[in-house]
mmCIF file of C-alpha atoms in Angstrom:
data_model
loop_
_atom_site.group_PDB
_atom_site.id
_atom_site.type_symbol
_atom_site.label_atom_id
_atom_site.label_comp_id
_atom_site.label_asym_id
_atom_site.label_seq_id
_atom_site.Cartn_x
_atom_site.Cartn_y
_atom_site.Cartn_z
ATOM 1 C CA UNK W 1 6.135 6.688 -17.994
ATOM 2 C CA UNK W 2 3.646 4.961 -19.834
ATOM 3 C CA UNK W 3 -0.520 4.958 -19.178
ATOM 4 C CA UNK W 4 -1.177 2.847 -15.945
ATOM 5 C CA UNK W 5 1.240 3.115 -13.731
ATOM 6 C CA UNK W 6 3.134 6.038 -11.858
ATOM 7 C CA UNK W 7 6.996 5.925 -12.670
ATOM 8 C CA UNK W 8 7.893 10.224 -10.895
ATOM 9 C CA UNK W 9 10.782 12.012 -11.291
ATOM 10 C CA UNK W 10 13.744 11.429 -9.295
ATOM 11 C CA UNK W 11 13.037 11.467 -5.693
ATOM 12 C CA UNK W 12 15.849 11.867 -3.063
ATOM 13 C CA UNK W 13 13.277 9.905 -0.559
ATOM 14 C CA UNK W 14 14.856 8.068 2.288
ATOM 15 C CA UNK W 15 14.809 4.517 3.662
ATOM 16 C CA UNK W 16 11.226 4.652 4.546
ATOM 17 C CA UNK W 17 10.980 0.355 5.093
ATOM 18 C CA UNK W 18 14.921 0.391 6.791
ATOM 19 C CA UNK W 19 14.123 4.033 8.920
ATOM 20 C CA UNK W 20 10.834 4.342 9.620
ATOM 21 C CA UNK W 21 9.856 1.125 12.151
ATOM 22 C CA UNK W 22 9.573 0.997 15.904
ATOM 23 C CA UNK W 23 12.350 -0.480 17.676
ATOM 24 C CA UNK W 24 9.499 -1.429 20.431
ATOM 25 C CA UNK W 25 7.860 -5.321 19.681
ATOM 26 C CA UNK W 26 4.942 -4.019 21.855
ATOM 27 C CA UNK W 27 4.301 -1.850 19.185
ATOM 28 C CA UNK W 28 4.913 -4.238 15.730
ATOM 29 C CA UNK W 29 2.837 -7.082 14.598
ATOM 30 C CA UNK W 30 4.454 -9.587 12.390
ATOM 31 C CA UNK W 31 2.363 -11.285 9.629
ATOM 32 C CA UNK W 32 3.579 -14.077 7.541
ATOM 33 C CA UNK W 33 0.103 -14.490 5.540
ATOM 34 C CA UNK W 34 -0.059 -13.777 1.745
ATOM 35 C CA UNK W 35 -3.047 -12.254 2.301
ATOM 36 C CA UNK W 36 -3.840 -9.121 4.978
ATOM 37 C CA UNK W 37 -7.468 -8.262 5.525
ATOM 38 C CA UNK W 38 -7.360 -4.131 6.521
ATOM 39 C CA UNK W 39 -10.056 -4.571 8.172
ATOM 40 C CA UNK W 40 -8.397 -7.010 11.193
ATOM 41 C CA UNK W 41 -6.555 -3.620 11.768
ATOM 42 C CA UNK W 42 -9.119 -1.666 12.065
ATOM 43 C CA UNK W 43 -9.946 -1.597 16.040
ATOM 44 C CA UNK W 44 -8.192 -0.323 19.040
ATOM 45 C CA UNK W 45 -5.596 -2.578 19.824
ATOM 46 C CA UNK W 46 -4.168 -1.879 16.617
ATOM 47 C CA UNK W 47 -3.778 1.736 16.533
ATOM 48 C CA UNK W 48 -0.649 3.829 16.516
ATOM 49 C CA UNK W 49 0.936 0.382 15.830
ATOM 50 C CA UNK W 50 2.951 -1.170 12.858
ATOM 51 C CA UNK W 51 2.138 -4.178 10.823
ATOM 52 C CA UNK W 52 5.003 -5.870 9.305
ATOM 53 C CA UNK W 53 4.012 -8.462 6.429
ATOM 54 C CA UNK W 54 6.657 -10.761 5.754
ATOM 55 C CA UNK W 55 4.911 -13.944 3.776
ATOM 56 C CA UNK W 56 8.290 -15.364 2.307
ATOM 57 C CA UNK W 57 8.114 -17.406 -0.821
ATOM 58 C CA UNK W 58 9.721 -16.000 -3.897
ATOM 59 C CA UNK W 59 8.933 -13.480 -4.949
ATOM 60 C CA UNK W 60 7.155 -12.369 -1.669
ATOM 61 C CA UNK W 61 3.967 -11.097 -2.367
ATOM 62 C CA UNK W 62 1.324 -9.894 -0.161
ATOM 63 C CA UNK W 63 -2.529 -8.872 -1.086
ATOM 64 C CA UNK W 64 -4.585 -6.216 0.315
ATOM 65 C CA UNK W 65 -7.804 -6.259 0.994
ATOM 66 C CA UNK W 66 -8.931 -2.997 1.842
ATOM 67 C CA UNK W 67 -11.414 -1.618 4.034
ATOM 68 C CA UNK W 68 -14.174 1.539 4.354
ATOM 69 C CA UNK W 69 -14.246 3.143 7.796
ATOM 70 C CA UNK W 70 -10.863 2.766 8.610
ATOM 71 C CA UNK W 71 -9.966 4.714 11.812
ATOM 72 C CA UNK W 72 -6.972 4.092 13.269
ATOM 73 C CA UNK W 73 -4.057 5.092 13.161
ATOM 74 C CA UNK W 74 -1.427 2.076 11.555
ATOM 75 C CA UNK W 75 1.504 1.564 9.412
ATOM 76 C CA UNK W 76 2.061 -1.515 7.173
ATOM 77 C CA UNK W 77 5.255 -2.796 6.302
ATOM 78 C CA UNK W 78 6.067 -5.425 3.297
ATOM 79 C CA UNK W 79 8.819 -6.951 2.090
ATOM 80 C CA UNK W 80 8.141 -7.693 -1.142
ATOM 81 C CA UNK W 81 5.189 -7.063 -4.173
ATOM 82 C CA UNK W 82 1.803 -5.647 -2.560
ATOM 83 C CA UNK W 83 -1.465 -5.760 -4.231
ATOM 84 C CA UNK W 84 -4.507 -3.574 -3.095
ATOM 85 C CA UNK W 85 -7.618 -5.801 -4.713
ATOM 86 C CA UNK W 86 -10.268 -2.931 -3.421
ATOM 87 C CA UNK W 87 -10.823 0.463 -1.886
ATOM 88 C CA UNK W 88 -8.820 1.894 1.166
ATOM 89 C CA UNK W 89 -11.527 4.388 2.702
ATOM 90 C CA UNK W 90 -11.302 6.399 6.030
ATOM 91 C CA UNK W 91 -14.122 6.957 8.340
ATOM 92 C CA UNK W 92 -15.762 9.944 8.383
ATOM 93 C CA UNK W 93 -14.140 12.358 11.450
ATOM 94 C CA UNK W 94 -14.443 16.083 12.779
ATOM 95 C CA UNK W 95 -11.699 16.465 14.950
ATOM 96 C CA UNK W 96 -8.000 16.823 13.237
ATOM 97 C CA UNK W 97 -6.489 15.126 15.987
ATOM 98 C CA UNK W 98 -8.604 12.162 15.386
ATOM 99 C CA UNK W 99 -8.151 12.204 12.136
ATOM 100 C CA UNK W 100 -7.349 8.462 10.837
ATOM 101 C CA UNK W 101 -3.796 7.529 9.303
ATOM 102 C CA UNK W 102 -2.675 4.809 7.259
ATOM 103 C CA UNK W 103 0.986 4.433 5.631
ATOM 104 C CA UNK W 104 1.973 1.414 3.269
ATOM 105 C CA UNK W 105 5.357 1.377 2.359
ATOM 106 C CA UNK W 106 6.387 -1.372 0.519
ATOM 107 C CA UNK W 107 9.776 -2.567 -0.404
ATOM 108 C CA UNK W 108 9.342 -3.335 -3.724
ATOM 109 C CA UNK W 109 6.139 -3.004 -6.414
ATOM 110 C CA UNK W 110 2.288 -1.737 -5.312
ATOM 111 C CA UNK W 111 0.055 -3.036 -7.980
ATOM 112 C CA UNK W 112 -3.316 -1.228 -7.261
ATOM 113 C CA UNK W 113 -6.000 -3.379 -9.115
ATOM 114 C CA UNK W 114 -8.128 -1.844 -12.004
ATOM 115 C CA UNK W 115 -11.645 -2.157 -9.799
ATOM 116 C CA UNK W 116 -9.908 0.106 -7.166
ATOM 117 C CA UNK W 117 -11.823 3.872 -7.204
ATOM 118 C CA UNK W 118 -10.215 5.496 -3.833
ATOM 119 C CA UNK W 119 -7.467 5.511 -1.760
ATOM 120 C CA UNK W 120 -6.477 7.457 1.370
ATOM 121 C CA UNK W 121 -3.305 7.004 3.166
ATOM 122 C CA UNK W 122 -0.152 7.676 1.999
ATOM 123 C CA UNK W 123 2.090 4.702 -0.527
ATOM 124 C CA UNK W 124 5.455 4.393 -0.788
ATOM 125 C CA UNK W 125 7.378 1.801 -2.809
ATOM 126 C CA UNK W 126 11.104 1.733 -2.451
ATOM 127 C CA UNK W 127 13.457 -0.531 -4.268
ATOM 128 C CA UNK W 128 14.188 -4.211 -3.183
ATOM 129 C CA UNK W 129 18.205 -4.786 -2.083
ATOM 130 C CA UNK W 130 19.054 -5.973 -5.452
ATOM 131 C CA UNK W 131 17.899 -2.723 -6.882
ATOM 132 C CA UNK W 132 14.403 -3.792 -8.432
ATOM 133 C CA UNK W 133 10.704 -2.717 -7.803
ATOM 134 C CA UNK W 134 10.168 0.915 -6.451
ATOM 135 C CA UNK W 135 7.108 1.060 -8.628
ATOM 136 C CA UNK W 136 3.526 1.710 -8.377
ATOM 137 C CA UNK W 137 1.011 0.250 -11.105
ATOM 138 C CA UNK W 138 -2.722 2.307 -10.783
ATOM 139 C CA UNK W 139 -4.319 -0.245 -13.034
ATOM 140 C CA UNK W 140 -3.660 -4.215 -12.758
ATOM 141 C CA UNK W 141 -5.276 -7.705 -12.387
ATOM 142 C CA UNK W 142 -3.704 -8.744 -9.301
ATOM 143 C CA UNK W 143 0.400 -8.834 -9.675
ATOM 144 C CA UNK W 144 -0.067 -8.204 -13.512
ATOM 145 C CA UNK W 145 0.335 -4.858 -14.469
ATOM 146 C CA UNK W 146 -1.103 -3.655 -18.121
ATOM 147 C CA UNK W 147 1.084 -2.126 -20.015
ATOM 148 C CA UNK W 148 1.463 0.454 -23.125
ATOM 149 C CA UNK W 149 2.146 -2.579 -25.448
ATOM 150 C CA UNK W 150 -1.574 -3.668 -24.272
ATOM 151 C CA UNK W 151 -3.616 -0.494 -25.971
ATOM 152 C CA UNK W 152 -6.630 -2.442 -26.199
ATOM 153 C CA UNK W 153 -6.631 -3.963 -22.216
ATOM 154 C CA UNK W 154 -5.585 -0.422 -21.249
ATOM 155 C CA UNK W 155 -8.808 1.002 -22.744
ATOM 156 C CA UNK W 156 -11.139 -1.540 -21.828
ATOM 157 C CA UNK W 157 -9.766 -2.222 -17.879
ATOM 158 C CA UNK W 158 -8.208 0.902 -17.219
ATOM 159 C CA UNK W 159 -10.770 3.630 -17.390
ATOM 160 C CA UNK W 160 -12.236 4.148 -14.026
ATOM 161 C CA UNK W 161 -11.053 7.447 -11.941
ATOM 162 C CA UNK W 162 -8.364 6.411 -8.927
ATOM 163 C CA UNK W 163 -8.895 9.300 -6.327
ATOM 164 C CA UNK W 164 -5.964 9.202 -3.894
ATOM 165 C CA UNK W 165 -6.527 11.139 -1.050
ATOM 166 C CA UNK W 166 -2.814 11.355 0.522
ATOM 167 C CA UNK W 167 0.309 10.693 -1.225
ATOM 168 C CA UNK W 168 2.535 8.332 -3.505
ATOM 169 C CA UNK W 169 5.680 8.092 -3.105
ATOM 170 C CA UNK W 170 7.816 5.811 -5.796
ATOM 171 C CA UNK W 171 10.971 5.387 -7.894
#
């Protein structure tokens, strides 16, 4: 791949969008906002529980605004483009099984803006149905991704340190 985004090697990862939901509605929150604050997650009713973002419009994007002291324990679902606009942080904790949890999997692109420093949680972007997306951009101004062609914008936006404490998973 090229500098600013993460394009891995092949990956035989499953249907984490299709696979990985509950089948209970007590447990799944549907969202049809563009925009999903992290930090409306963040208290007990919402943990071990799934948010599904589904904001329609074409192409269906949703933006994140993340959150420090996140403590639950929550999954996010969205059909279609996802941008993180700021840092995903968990709360401080001693106890493993207290430990906080966040997963993001995304069917289609994660654009991570360029301001972004940390991330904990674990990302996964899978293809769309018709076969696009399934990538995740590390340094972008909103849904715009910068790109090798774009030395100069790489330089000058794309120089602060993304710490990811968890995982990526992408096309």
């Amino acid at each position: 791949g090229s500098p600013g985004f993460y394009d891995g090697a092949n990956i035989c990862a499953g249907d984490f969008y299709g696979e990985t939901q509950y089948d209970d509605p007590a447990k799944k929150d549907t969202r049809s906002s563009s925009t999903l604050p992290l930090a409306s997650l963040n208290n007990p009713p919402n943990d071990n529980k799934q948010t599904l973002a589904q904001p329609g419009g074409s192409p269906s994007r949703v933006t994140l605004n993340g959150t420090s002291g996140f403590d639950n324990k929550h999954t996010i679902f969205v059909d279609g483009d996802l941008n993180i606009d700021s840092n995903v942080e968990y709360s401080a904790f001693t106890d493993p099984t207290d430990a906080p949890a966040l997963a993001i999997i995304v069917r289609g692109d994660i654009y991570i803006n360029k301001n972004v420093t940390r991330l904990d949680g674990m990302y996964v972007a899978q293809k769309k149905a018709d076969g696009s997306g399934g990538t995740i951009y590390t340094c972008s101004d909103g849904f715009n991704a910068y790109s090798s062609a774009q030395d100069a914008a790489l330089i000058a936006n794309c120089s602060s340190q993304l710490v990811v404490n968890g995982a990526f998973v992408a096309n």
